[in-house]
Amino acid sequence: MPPQYHDTHEIVIAATLWLMHRYQQTGCKKLARLVEQHLRWMENGAASPVLANACRRLSFEWRAVSCTPRDTNTANQQPALH
């Protein structure tokens, strides 16, 4: 059974993690743009400390994921996200 999310920030965090995971698998530029949109949305709407902290963590992880060169060995590995 998939996890149940009750707050908007939980949904956005989960969606961003999923997009980052898919980007790691595919290297798709469209997914990269979606991750960046989610991170901008989180940063702009980070009224709560939980969302602000999540945004910082995800932004740090995104920089690591998006700057890592993809090859056939790393494309098949599971990501080390949260």
PDB file of C-alpha atoms in Angstrom:
ATOM      1  CA  MET A   1       0.000   0.000   0.000  1.00  0.00           C
ATOM      2  CA  PRO A   2       1.459   3.399  -0.938  1.00  0.00           C
ATOM      3  CA  PRO A   3       2.125   5.898   1.856  1.00  0.00           C
ATOM      4  CA  GLN A   4      -0.639   8.340   2.702  1.00  0.00           C
ATOM      5  CA  TYR A   5       0.341  12.022   2.722  1.00  0.00           C
ATOM      6  CA  HIS A   6      -1.765  14.549   4.582  1.00  0.00           C
ATOM      7  CA  ASP A   7       0.074  17.836   4.173  1.00  0.00           C
ATOM      8  CA  THR A   8       1.021  19.691   1.022  1.00  0.00           C
ATOM      9  CA  HIS A   9       4.689  19.798   2.010  1.00  0.00           C
ATOM     10  CA  GLU A  10       4.737  16.009   2.446  1.00  0.00           C
ATOM     11  CA  ILE A  11       3.301  15.577  -1.040  1.00  0.00           C
ATOM     12  CA  VAL A  12       5.795  17.983  -2.595  1.00  0.00           C
ATOM     13  CA  ILE A  13       8.738  16.352  -0.798  1.00  0.00           C
ATOM     14  CA  ALA A  14       7.621  12.896  -1.926  1.00  0.00           C
ATOM     15  CA  ALA A  15       7.084  14.099  -5.499  1.00  0.00           C
ATOM     16  CA  THR A  16      10.507  15.745  -5.580  1.00  0.00           C
ATOM     17  CA  LEU A  17      12.189  12.585  -4.284  1.00  0.00           C
ATOM     18  CA  TRP A  18      10.370  10.526  -6.902  1.00  0.00           C
ATOM     19  CA  LEU A  19      11.417  12.917  -9.676  1.00  0.00           C
ATOM     20  CA  MET A  20      15.022  12.809  -8.472  1.00  0.00           C
ATOM     21  CA  HIS A  21      14.923   9.014  -8.448  1.00  0.00           C
ATOM     22  CA  ARG A  22      13.510   8.907 -11.986  1.00  0.00           C
ATOM     23  CA  TYR A  23      16.106  11.426 -13.151  1.00  0.00           C
ATOM     24  CA  GLN A  24      18.847   9.172 -11.787  1.00  0.00           C
ATOM     25  CA  GLN A  25      17.386   6.296 -13.782  1.00  0.00           C
ATOM     26  CA  THR A  26      16.805   8.156 -17.036  1.00  0.00           C
ATOM     27  CA  GLY A  27      18.825  11.379 -17.147  1.00  0.00           C
ATOM     28  CA  CYS A  28      15.757  13.038 -18.714  1.00  0.00           C
ATOM     29  CA  LYS A  29      16.087  16.837 -19.019  1.00  0.00           C
ATOM     30  CA  LYS A  30      12.330  17.294 -18.544  1.00  0.00           C
ATOM     31  CA  LEU A  31      12.542  15.542 -15.168  1.00  0.00           C
ATOM     32  CA  ALA A  32      15.458  17.785 -14.233  1.00  0.00           C
ATOM     33  CA  ARG A  33      13.300  20.841 -14.944  1.00  0.00           C
ATOM     34  CA  LEU A  34      10.473  19.401 -12.837  1.00  0.00           C
ATOM     35  CA  VAL A  35      12.831  18.784  -9.903  1.00  0.00           C
ATOM     36  CA  GLU A  36      14.049  22.361 -10.151  1.00  0.00           C
ATOM     37  CA  GLN A  37      10.445  23.641 -10.276  1.00  0.00           C
ATOM     38  CA  HIS A  38       9.582  21.653  -7.149  1.00  0.00           C
ATOM     39  CA  LEU A  39      12.643  22.962  -5.335  1.00  0.00           C
ATOM     40  CA  ARG A  40      11.782  26.568  -6.289  1.00  0.00           C
ATOM     41  CA  TRP A  41       8.181  26.054  -5.148  1.00  0.00           C
ATOM     42  CA  MET A  42       9.390  24.650  -1.846  1.00  0.00           C
ATOM     43  CA  GLU A  43      11.859  27.487  -1.342  1.00  0.00           C
ATOM     44  CA  ASN A  44       9.234  30.135  -2.116  1.00  0.00           C
ATOM     45  CA  GLY A  45       6.598  28.526   0.117  1.00  0.00           C
ATOM     46  CA  ALA A  46       8.836  27.434   2.983  1.00  0.00           C
ATOM     47  CA  ALA A  47       6.868  29.088   5.757  1.00  0.00           C
ATOM     48  CA  SER A  48       7.323  26.101   8.045  1.00  0.00           C
ATOM     49  CA  PRO A  49      10.696  25.034   9.451  1.00  0.00           C
ATOM     50  CA  VAL A  50      10.011  21.462   8.276  1.00  0.00           C
ATOM     51  CA  LEU A  51       9.591  22.544   4.664  1.00  0.00           C
ATOM     52  CA  ALA A  52      12.575  24.918   4.799  1.00  0.00           C
ATOM     53  CA  ASN A  53      14.800  22.136   6.174  1.00  0.00           C
ATOM     54  CA  ALA A  54      13.523  19.642   3.590  1.00  0.00           C
ATOM     55  CA  CYS A  55      14.173  22.157   0.824  1.00  0.00           C
ATOM     56  CA  ARG A  56      17.774  22.629   1.956  1.00  0.00           C
ATOM     57  CA  ARG A  57      18.379  18.864   2.141  1.00  0.00           C
ATOM     58  CA  LEU A  58      16.751  18.184  -1.214  1.00  0.00           C
ATOM     59  CA  SER A  59      18.598  21.058  -2.895  1.00  0.00           C
ATOM     60  CA  PHE A  60      21.895  19.670  -1.628  1.00  0.00           C
ATOM     61  CA  GLU A  61      20.983  16.177  -2.852  1.00  0.00           C
ATOM     62  CA  TRP A  62      19.800  17.538  -6.193  1.00  0.00           C
ATOM     63  CA  ARG A  63      23.127  19.278  -6.809  1.00  0.00           C
ATOM     64  CA  ALA A  64      24.896  15.979  -6.135  1.00  0.00           C
ATOM     65  CA  VAL A  65      22.513  13.971  -8.329  1.00  0.00           C
ATOM     66  CA  SER A  66      22.370  16.416 -11.220  1.00  0.00           C
ATOM     67  CA  CYS A  67      26.147  16.929 -11.368  1.00  0.00           C
ATOM     68  CA  THR A  68      27.009  13.220 -11.277  1.00  0.00           C
ATOM     69  CA  PRO A  69      27.856  11.875 -14.725  1.00  0.00           C
ATOM     70  CA  ARG A  70      25.647   8.974 -15.709  1.00  0.00           C
ATOM     71  CA  ASP A  71      27.018   5.744 -17.086  1.00  0.00           C
ATOM     72  CA  THR A  72      25.614   2.268 -17.514  1.00  0.00           C
ATOM     73  CA  ASN A  73      26.894   1.139 -14.111  1.00  0.00           C
ATOM     74  CA  THR A  74      25.366   3.981 -12.080  1.00  0.00           C
ATOM     75  CA  ALA A  75      22.123   4.137 -14.065  1.00  0.00           C
ATOM     76  CA  ASN A  76      21.047   0.750 -12.685  1.00  0.00           C
ATOM     77  CA  GLN A  77      21.902   1.463  -9.028  1.00  0.00           C
ATOM     78  CA  GLN A  78      19.302   2.465  -6.484  1.00  0.00           C
ATOM     79  CA  PRO A  79      19.627   6.120  -5.447  1.00  0.00           C
ATOM     80  CA  ALA A  80      20.742   7.031  -1.960  1.00  0.00           C
ATOM     81  CA  LEU A  81      17.984   9.521  -1.263  1.00  0.00           C
ATOM     82  CA  HIS A  82      16.071   9.665   2.000  1.00  0.00           C
TER      83      HIS A  82
END
